[in-house]
């Protein structure tokens, strides 16, 4: 079945969007901000925090970037109005990083400034390698004025140890993940274990520099490694949190919460759900297998 699943993943673009959507529902809160607010309320009731993300990336028109910025501002207002235990994640290319650095910086600054006024935090997601340096520069430029923001480090990137060593000097609030994009071997580790090993090295460096870390993973090996490190370094609950994606490994998520750790769920919403869902399917060919069956059974 694995071969079939993998085959299906490579032919996903041919699958009718209606079928992809049926399976994507697991990973997205819905089309509207109200859907994200409702999912957040449910998770908050269970003692779980969220980070709300408006789906969309790779915007190449200034008007689209301004629209995306306005949507981000609406997220902040909704978090405030509904008194949610949530923050906001955003992708720099949706704010125009691919168009012009200064324009994107202006959009991002407006968002972080508003979040600052409302007592909220903004996470700047990390995209593929053409944007890594510019994303870190954006973070550093915004941070000079407003400290209620943080970045993401990808453990598959060979440069990440140097980046963390530099960013730790500013007591950066990190999210640490493996990385989701396909990168060339010259700049990225490719082996499963080397990505894991680098993840734990980076986590140690962050902790030793007393930086706050969002430990973003569903990998048992890394979660176990993080547990050991937290105990070994005597880290307190307010110095880190675990982070997971909506709809992924809920049982493990509940166990981590039960063990007494802080947990934040990434809650994406919006009409641009397709690209995000395809990425999630690629991570989990079993899921794609179900969709494959649905293709022939009409999803029944
Ligand atoms: P891995 O992929 O090995 O998964 C471990 C296990 O979890 C799998 O064996 C499987 O059982 C389960 N699993 C994983 N994905 C699943 C899925 N979709 N459905 C069902 N089960 C699944 N990346 C990036 O490049 N930039 C970013 O800004 C972010 N931001 C981000 C935020 C948060 C909160 C998370 C959790 C992740 C990200 N990522 C990201 C994605 C990250 O880089 C990575 O691709 C995924 O988390 C998968 O890696 P794992 O560490 O979970 O391991």
GROMACS .gro file of C-alpha atoms and ligand atoms in nm:
model
  353
    1UNK     CA    1   0.000   0.000   0.000
    2UNK     CA    2   0.290   0.233   0.071
    3UNK     CA    3   0.395   0.234  -0.293
    4UNK     CA    4   0.038   0.312  -0.390
    5UNK     CA    5   0.017   0.588  -0.132
    6UNK     CA    6   0.340   0.744  -0.252
    7UNK     CA    7   0.226   0.716  -0.610
    8UNK     CA    8  -0.095   0.888  -0.511
    9UNK     CA    9   0.094   1.169  -0.342
   10UNK     CA   10   0.287   1.240  -0.662
   11UNK     CA   11  -0.034   1.245  -0.864
   12UNK     CA   12  -0.228   1.456  -0.613
   13UNK     CA   13  -0.255   1.752  -0.849
   14UNK     CA   14  -0.487   1.536  -1.064
   15UNK     CA   15  -0.728   1.465  -0.779
   16UNK     CA   16  -1.050   1.669  -0.786
   17UNK     CA   17  -1.036   1.955  -0.537
   18UNK     CA   18  -1.364   1.844  -0.380
   19UNK     CA   19  -1.204   1.516  -0.270
   20UNK     CA   20  -0.886   1.683  -0.144
   21UNK     CA   21  -1.109   1.921   0.053
   22UNK     CA   22  -1.291   1.634   0.220
   23UNK     CA   23  -0.963   1.514   0.370
   24UNK     CA   24  -0.820   1.860   0.421
   25UNK     CA   25  -1.096   1.941   0.669
   26UNK     CA   26  -0.893   1.758   0.930
   27UNK     CA   27  -0.609   2.009   0.898
   28UNK     CA   28  -0.791   2.339   0.863
   29UNK     CA   29  -1.036   2.518   1.091
   30UNK     CA   30  -1.255   2.626   0.798
   31UNK     CA   31  -1.286   2.907   0.547
   32UNK     CA   32  -1.357   3.192   0.788
   33UNK     CA   33  -1.194   3.366   1.081
   34UNK     CA   34  -1.501   3.271   1.282
   35UNK     CA   35  -1.411   2.903   1.224
   36UNK     CA   36  -1.060   2.963   1.362
   37UNK     CA   37  -1.205   3.147   1.662
   38UNK     CA   38  -1.441   2.856   1.735
   39UNK     CA   39  -1.167   2.594   1.708
   40UNK     CA   40  -0.947   2.807   1.935
   41UNK     CA   41  -1.226   2.836   2.193
   42UNK     CA   42  -1.265   2.458   2.197
   43UNK     CA   43  -0.891   2.405   2.240
   44UNK     CA   44  -0.861   2.680   2.503
   45UNK     CA   45  -1.135   2.505   2.701
   46UNK     CA   46  -0.903   2.203   2.712
   47UNK     CA   47  -0.609   2.411   2.832
   48UNK     CA   48  -0.444   2.428   2.489
   49UNK     CA   49  -0.322   2.754   2.330
   50UNK     CA   50  -0.331   2.819   1.955
   51UNK     CA   51  -0.159   3.023   1.691
   52UNK     CA   52  -0.396   3.137   1.418
   53UNK     CA   53  -0.274   3.150   1.058
   54UNK     CA   54  -0.452   3.295   0.754
   55UNK     CA   55  -0.374   3.051   0.472
   56UNK     CA   56  -0.189   3.206   0.182
   57UNK     CA   57   0.168   3.264   0.069
   58UNK     CA   58   0.369   3.374  -0.232
   59UNK     CA   59   0.176   3.694  -0.303
   60UNK     CA   60   0.316   3.894  -0.596
   61UNK     CA   61   0.082   4.192  -0.615
   62UNK     CA   62   0.098   4.484  -0.374
   63UNK     CA   63  -0.278   4.493  -0.344
   64UNK     CA   64  -0.292   4.123  -0.247
   65UNK     CA   65  -0.021   4.183   0.015
   66UNK     CA   66  -0.215   4.476   0.162
   67UNK     CA   67  -0.529   4.259   0.170
   68UNK     CA   68  -0.330   3.987   0.350
   69UNK     CA   69  -0.203   4.244   0.601
   70UNK     CA   70  -0.560   4.356   0.668
   71UNK     CA   71  -0.664   3.995   0.729
   72UNK     CA   72  -0.381   3.963   0.982
   73UNK     CA   73  -0.503   4.275   1.161
   74UNK     CA   74  -0.852   4.121   1.175
   75UNK     CA   75  -0.706   3.809   1.337
   76UNK     CA   76  -0.550   4.022   1.611
   77UNK     CA   77  -0.881   4.202   1.669
   78UNK     CA   78  -1.070   3.871   1.690
   79UNK     CA   79  -0.820   3.730   1.942
   80UNK     CA   80  -0.867   4.041   2.152
   81UNK     CA   81  -1.245   4.061   2.119
   82UNK     CA   82  -1.295   3.693   2.205
   83UNK     CA   83  -1.025   3.695   2.475
   84UNK     CA   84  -0.857   3.394   2.319
   85UNK     CA   85  -0.541   3.235   2.449
   86UNK     CA   86  -0.384   3.258   2.105
   87UNK     CA   87  -0.120   3.430   1.903
   88UNK     CA   88  -0.078   3.487   1.532
   89UNK     CA   89   0.148   3.317   1.276
   90UNK     CA   90   0.213   3.469   0.936
   91UNK     CA   91   0.416   3.407   0.622
   92UNK     CA   92   0.638   3.694   0.501
   93UNK     CA   93   0.573   3.618   0.132
   94UNK     CA   94   0.201   3.674   0.190
   95UNK     CA   95   0.295   4.027   0.303
   96UNK     CA   96   0.503   4.094  -0.009
   97UNK     CA   97   0.853   3.969   0.076
   98UNK     CA   98   0.882   3.844  -0.283
   99UNK     CA   99   0.796   4.193  -0.414
  100UNK     CA  100   1.001   4.435  -0.207
  101UNK     CA  101   1.173   4.407   0.130
  102UNK     CA  102   1.084   4.756   0.258
  103UNK     CA  103   0.719   4.716   0.157
  104UNK     CA  104   0.698   4.384   0.342
  105UNK     CA  105   0.874   4.530   0.646
  106UNK     CA  106   0.618   4.811   0.655
  107UNK     CA  107   0.328   4.561   0.647
  108UNK     CA  108   0.484   4.340   0.911
  109UNK     CA  109   0.568   4.634   1.138
  110UNK     CA  110   0.206   4.751   1.126
  111UNK     CA  111   0.089   4.405   1.237
  112UNK     CA  112   0.344   4.363   1.516
  113UNK     CA  113   0.278   4.717   1.638
  114UNK     CA  114  -0.094   4.646   1.667
  115UNK     CA  115  -0.026   4.312   1.837
  116UNK     CA  116   0.202   4.495   2.080
  117UNK     CA  117  -0.076   4.739   2.165
  118UNK     CA  118  -0.313   4.446   2.227
  119UNK     CA  119  -0.058   4.249   2.432
  120UNK     CA  120  -0.024   3.977   2.169
  121UNK     CA  121   0.263   3.786   2.007
  122UNK     CA  122   0.337   3.736   1.635
  123UNK     CA  123   0.529   3.437   1.499
  124UNK     CA  124   0.704   3.486   1.166
  125UNK     CA  125   0.690   3.150   0.986
  126UNK     CA  126   0.993   3.035   0.787
  127UNK     CA  127   0.946   2.956   0.419
  128UNK     CA  128   1.185   2.812   0.161
  129UNK     CA  129   1.554   2.897   0.138
  130UNK     CA  130   1.540   3.194  -0.106
  131UNK     CA  131   1.364   3.377   0.179
  132UNK     CA  132   1.562   3.260   0.483
  133UNK     CA  133   1.808   3.550   0.512
  134UNK     CA  134   1.544   3.811   0.430
  135UNK     CA  135   1.302   3.661   0.683
  136UNK     CA  136   1.563   3.675   0.959
  137UNK     CA  137   1.648   4.032   0.859
  138UNK     CA  138   1.279   4.123   0.875
  139UNK     CA  139   1.256   3.978   1.224
  140UNK     CA  140   1.565   4.166   1.342
  141UNK     CA  141   1.440   4.494   1.192
  142UNK     CA  142   1.094   4.466   1.351
  143UNK     CA  143   1.240   4.347   1.682
  144UNK     CA  144   1.437   4.672   1.715
  145UNK     CA  145   1.101   4.848   1.769
  146UNK     CA  146   0.872   4.575   1.903
  147UNK     CA  147   0.984   4.268   2.095
  148UNK     CA  148   0.652   4.079   2.080
  149UNK     CA  149   0.760   3.869   1.782
  150UNK     CA  150   0.970   3.563   1.710
  151UNK     CA  151   1.100   3.351   1.423
  152UNK     CA  152   1.119   2.988   1.312
  153UNK     CA  153   1.434   2.781   1.274
  154UNK     CA  154   1.438   2.472   1.050
  155UNK     CA  155   1.667   2.191   1.169
  156UNK     CA  156   1.722   2.059   0.816
  157UNK     CA  157   1.908   2.378   0.723
  158UNK     CA  158   2.287   2.352   0.758
  159UNK     CA  159   2.306   2.723   0.844
  160UNK     CA  160   2.071   2.698   1.143
  161UNK     CA  161   2.340   2.651   1.412
  162UNK     CA  162   2.503   2.979   1.304
  163UNK     CA  163   2.166   3.155   1.282
  164UNK     CA  164   2.068   3.042   1.633
  165UNK     CA  165   2.407   3.140   1.778
  166UNK     CA  166   2.353   3.491   1.639
  167UNK     CA  167   1.982   3.525   1.724
  168UNK     CA  168   2.026   3.389   2.076
  169UNK     CA  169   2.221   3.707   2.157
  170UNK     CA  170   1.889   3.896   2.126
  171UNK     CA  171   1.711   3.641   2.348
  172UNK     CA  172   1.499   3.544   2.049
  173UNK     CA  173   1.172   3.360   2.103
  174UNK     CA  174   1.212   3.062   1.869
  175UNK     CA  175   0.989   2.803   1.711
  176UNK     CA  176   1.202   2.502   1.621
  177UNK     CA  177   1.080   2.264   1.348
  178UNK     CA  178   1.236   2.021   1.100
  179UNK     CA  179   1.137   2.220   0.790
  180UNK     CA  180   0.882   2.134   0.525
  181UNK     CA  181   1.020   2.256   0.190
  182UNK     CA  182   1.238   2.059  -0.052
  183UNK     CA  183   1.588   2.207  -0.036
  184UNK     CA  184   1.913   2.116  -0.217
  185UNK     CA  185   2.160   1.890  -0.034
  186UNK     CA  186   2.429   2.163  -0.045
  187UNK     CA  187   2.231   2.369   0.206
  188UNK     CA  188   2.011   2.113   0.382
  189UNK     CA  189   2.053   1.785   0.568
  190UNK     CA  190   1.860   1.509   0.397
  191UNK     CA  191   1.891   1.208   0.627
  192UNK     CA  192   1.607   1.151   0.874
  193UNK     CA  193   1.848   1.098   1.165
  194UNK     CA  194   2.078   1.391   1.082
  195UNK     CA  195   1.777   1.626   1.076
  196UNK     CA  196   1.674   1.488   1.416
  197UNK     CA  197   2.027   1.513   1.558
  198UNK     CA  198   2.055   1.873   1.445
  199UNK     CA  199   1.711   1.945   1.595
  200UNK     CA  200   1.825   1.834   1.939
  201UNK     CA  201   2.156   2.022   1.907
  202UNK     CA  202   1.967   2.339   1.817
  203UNK     CA  203   1.721   2.290   2.101
  204UNK     CA  204   2.009   2.256   2.346
  205UNK     CA  205   2.175   2.572   2.214
  206UNK     CA  206   1.847   2.765   2.248
  207UNK     CA  207   1.787   2.637   2.601
  208UNK     CA  208   2.145   2.699   2.712
  209UNK     CA  209   2.106   3.059   2.598
  210UNK     CA  210   1.784   3.087   2.800
  211UNK     CA  211   1.570   3.150   2.494
  212UNK     CA  212   1.198   3.064   2.494
  213UNK     CA  213   1.134   2.774   2.255
  214UNK     CA  214   0.824   2.647   2.077
  215UNK     CA  215   0.917   2.281   2.027
  216UNK     CA  216   0.722   2.214   1.706
  217UNK     CA  217   0.716   1.845   1.617
  218UNK     CA  218   0.502   1.530   1.614
  219UNK     CA  219   0.807   1.302   1.617
  220UNK     CA  220   0.817   1.071   1.924
  221UNK     CA  221   1.197   1.060   1.910
  222UNK     CA  222   1.227   1.439   1.933
  223UNK     CA  223   0.956   1.473   2.196
  224UNK     CA  224   1.133   1.216   2.410
  225UNK     CA  225   1.465   1.396   2.353
  226UNK     CA  226   1.305   1.727   2.448
  227UNK     CA  227   1.153   1.576   2.766
  228UNK     CA  228   1.498   1.453   2.872
  229UNK     CA  229   1.661   1.787   2.797
  230UNK     CA  230   1.392   1.980   2.986
  231UNK     CA  231   1.445   1.759   3.291
  232UNK     CA  232   1.827   1.763   3.259
  233UNK     CA  233   1.849   2.141   3.229
  234UNK     CA  234   1.573   2.190   3.488
  235UNK     CA  235   1.369   2.404   3.250
  236UNK     CA  236   1.051   2.551   3.397
  237UNK     CA  237   0.710   2.532   3.226
  238UNK     CA  238   0.711   2.900   3.133
  239UNK     CA  239   1.041   2.864   2.942
  240UNK     CA  240   0.910   2.653   2.652
  241UNK     CA  241   0.600   2.507   2.492
  242UNK     CA  242   0.525   2.218   2.260
  243UNK     CA  243   0.358   2.298   1.930
  244UNK     CA  244   0.165   2.079   1.688
  245UNK     CA  245  -0.048   2.117   1.378
  246UNK     CA  246  -0.426   2.098   1.391
  247UNK     CA  247  -0.548   1.747   1.316
  248UNK     CA  248  -0.211   1.574   1.359
  249UNK     CA  249  -0.144   1.316   1.633
  250UNK     CA  250  -0.416   1.430   1.874
  251UNK     CA  251  -0.354   1.143   2.118
  252UNK     CA  252   0.012   1.239   2.155
  253UNK     CA  253  -0.092   1.603   2.193
  254UNK     CA  254  -0.327   1.511   2.480
  255UNK     CA  255  -0.056   1.307   2.648
  256UNK     CA  256   0.188   1.599   2.641
  257UNK     CA  257  -0.079   1.823   2.794
  258UNK     CA  258  -0.154   1.560   3.057
  259UNK     CA  259   0.218   1.544   3.138
  260UNK     CA  260   0.185   1.910   3.236
  261UNK     CA  261   0.356   2.085   2.946
  262UNK     CA  262   0.224   2.392   2.764
  263UNK     CA  263   0.084   2.309   2.421
  264UNK     CA  264   0.003   2.534   2.126
  265UNK     CA  265  -0.183   2.420   1.815
  266UNK     CA  266  -0.131   2.579   1.475
  267UNK     CA  267  -0.481   2.664   1.351
  268UNK     CA  268  -0.491   2.759   0.983
  269UNK     CA  269  -0.805   2.893   0.816
  270UNK     CA  270  -0.902   3.060   0.491
  271UNK     CA  271  -0.999   3.007   0.133
  272UNK     CA  272  -0.641   2.931   0.020
  273UNK     CA  273  -0.650   2.586   0.179
  274UNK     CA  274  -0.534   2.378  -0.117
  275UNK     CA  275  -0.154   2.428  -0.110
  276UNK     CA  276  -0.141   2.382   0.268
  277UNK     CA  277  -0.340   2.057   0.251
  278UNK     CA  278  -0.123   1.912  -0.023
  279UNK     CA  279   0.182   1.971   0.199
  280UNK     CA  280   0.012   1.790   0.487
  281UNK     CA  281  -0.079   1.494   0.260
  282UNK     CA  282   0.281   1.469   0.146
  283UNK     CA  283   0.387   1.435   0.510
  284UNK     CA  284   0.137   1.160   0.568
  285UNK     CA  285   0.096   0.922   0.275
  286UNK     CA  286  -0.154   0.714   0.478
  287UNK     CA  287  -0.391   1.006   0.468
  288UNK     CA  288  -0.335   1.027   0.095
  289UNK     CA  289  -0.419   0.657   0.076
  290UNK     CA  290  -0.765   0.725   0.215
  291UNK     CA  291  -0.813   1.001  -0.037
  292UNK     CA  292  -0.693   0.762  -0.307
  293UNK     CA  293  -0.969   0.518  -0.214
  294UNK     CA  294  -1.218   0.802  -0.204
  295UNK     CA  295  -1.122   0.887  -0.559
  296UNK     CA  296  -1.264   0.556  -0.671
  297UNK     CA  297  -1.554   0.539  -0.429
  298UNK     CA  298  -1.668   0.896  -0.482
  299UNK     CA  299  -1.562   0.977  -0.128
  300UNK     CA  300  -1.840   0.762   0.019
  301LIG     P1  301   0.768   1.376   1.106
  301LIG     O1  302   0.730   1.435   0.975
  301LIG     O2  303   0.872   1.269   1.108
  301LIG     O3  304   0.637   1.328   1.178
  301LIG     C1  305   0.641   1.246   1.294
  301LIG     C2  306   0.515   1.162   1.295
  301LIG     O4  307   0.401   1.249   1.308
  301LIG     C3  308   0.491   1.085   1.165
  301LIG     O5  309   0.552   0.959   1.171
  301LIG     C4  310   0.341   1.074   1.161
  301LIG     O6  311   0.299   0.968   1.244
  301LIG     C5  312   0.296   1.202   1.225
  301LIG     N1  313   0.262   1.304   1.124
  301LIG     C6  314   0.343   1.400   1.077
  301LIG     N2  315   0.275   1.477   0.989
  301LIG     C7  316   0.150   1.426   0.981
  301LIG     C8  317   0.033   1.460   0.910
  301LIG     N3  318   0.031   1.561   0.825
  301LIG     N4  319  -0.078   1.386   0.930
  301LIG     C9  320  -0.079   1.284   1.017
  301LIG     N5  321   0.030   1.245   1.088
  301LIG    C10  322   0.142   1.314   1.069
  301LIG     N6  323   0.786   2.408   0.864
  301LIG    C11  324   0.851   2.511   0.803
  301LIG     O7  325   0.930   2.487   0.711
  301LIG     N7  326   0.828   2.640   0.842
  301LIG    C12  327   0.744   2.672   0.944
  301LIG     O8  328   0.728   2.790   0.976
  301LIG    C13  329   0.676   2.564   1.010
  301LIG     N8  330   0.591   2.588   1.112
  301LIG    C14  331   0.539   2.481   1.185
  301LIG    C15  332   0.460   2.505   1.297
  301LIG    C16  333   0.416   2.400   1.375
  301LIG    C17  334   0.336   2.428   1.499
  301LIG    C18  335   0.451   2.265   1.340
  301LIG    C19  336   0.408   2.150   1.426
  301LIG    C20  337   0.523   2.242   1.225
  301LIG    C21  338   0.566   2.347   1.146
  301LIG     N9  339   0.638   2.326   1.029
  301LIG    C22  340   0.700   2.432   0.967
  301LIG    C23  341   0.642   2.190   0.969
  301LIG    C24  342   0.763   2.111   1.015
  301LIG     O9  343   0.878   2.167   0.959
  301LIG    C25  344   0.753   1.963   0.972
  301LIG    O10  345   0.747   1.953   0.836
  301LIG    C26  346   0.635   1.890   1.030
  301LIG    O11  347   0.610   1.927   1.163
  301LIG    C27  348   0.663   1.739   1.027
  301LIG    O12  349   0.778   1.710   1.102
  301LIG     P2  350   0.776   1.631   1.243
  301LIG    O13  351   0.881   1.688   1.328
  301LIG    O14  352   0.639   1.634   1.297
  301LIG    O15  353   0.825   1.487   1.207
   0.00000   0.00000   0.00000
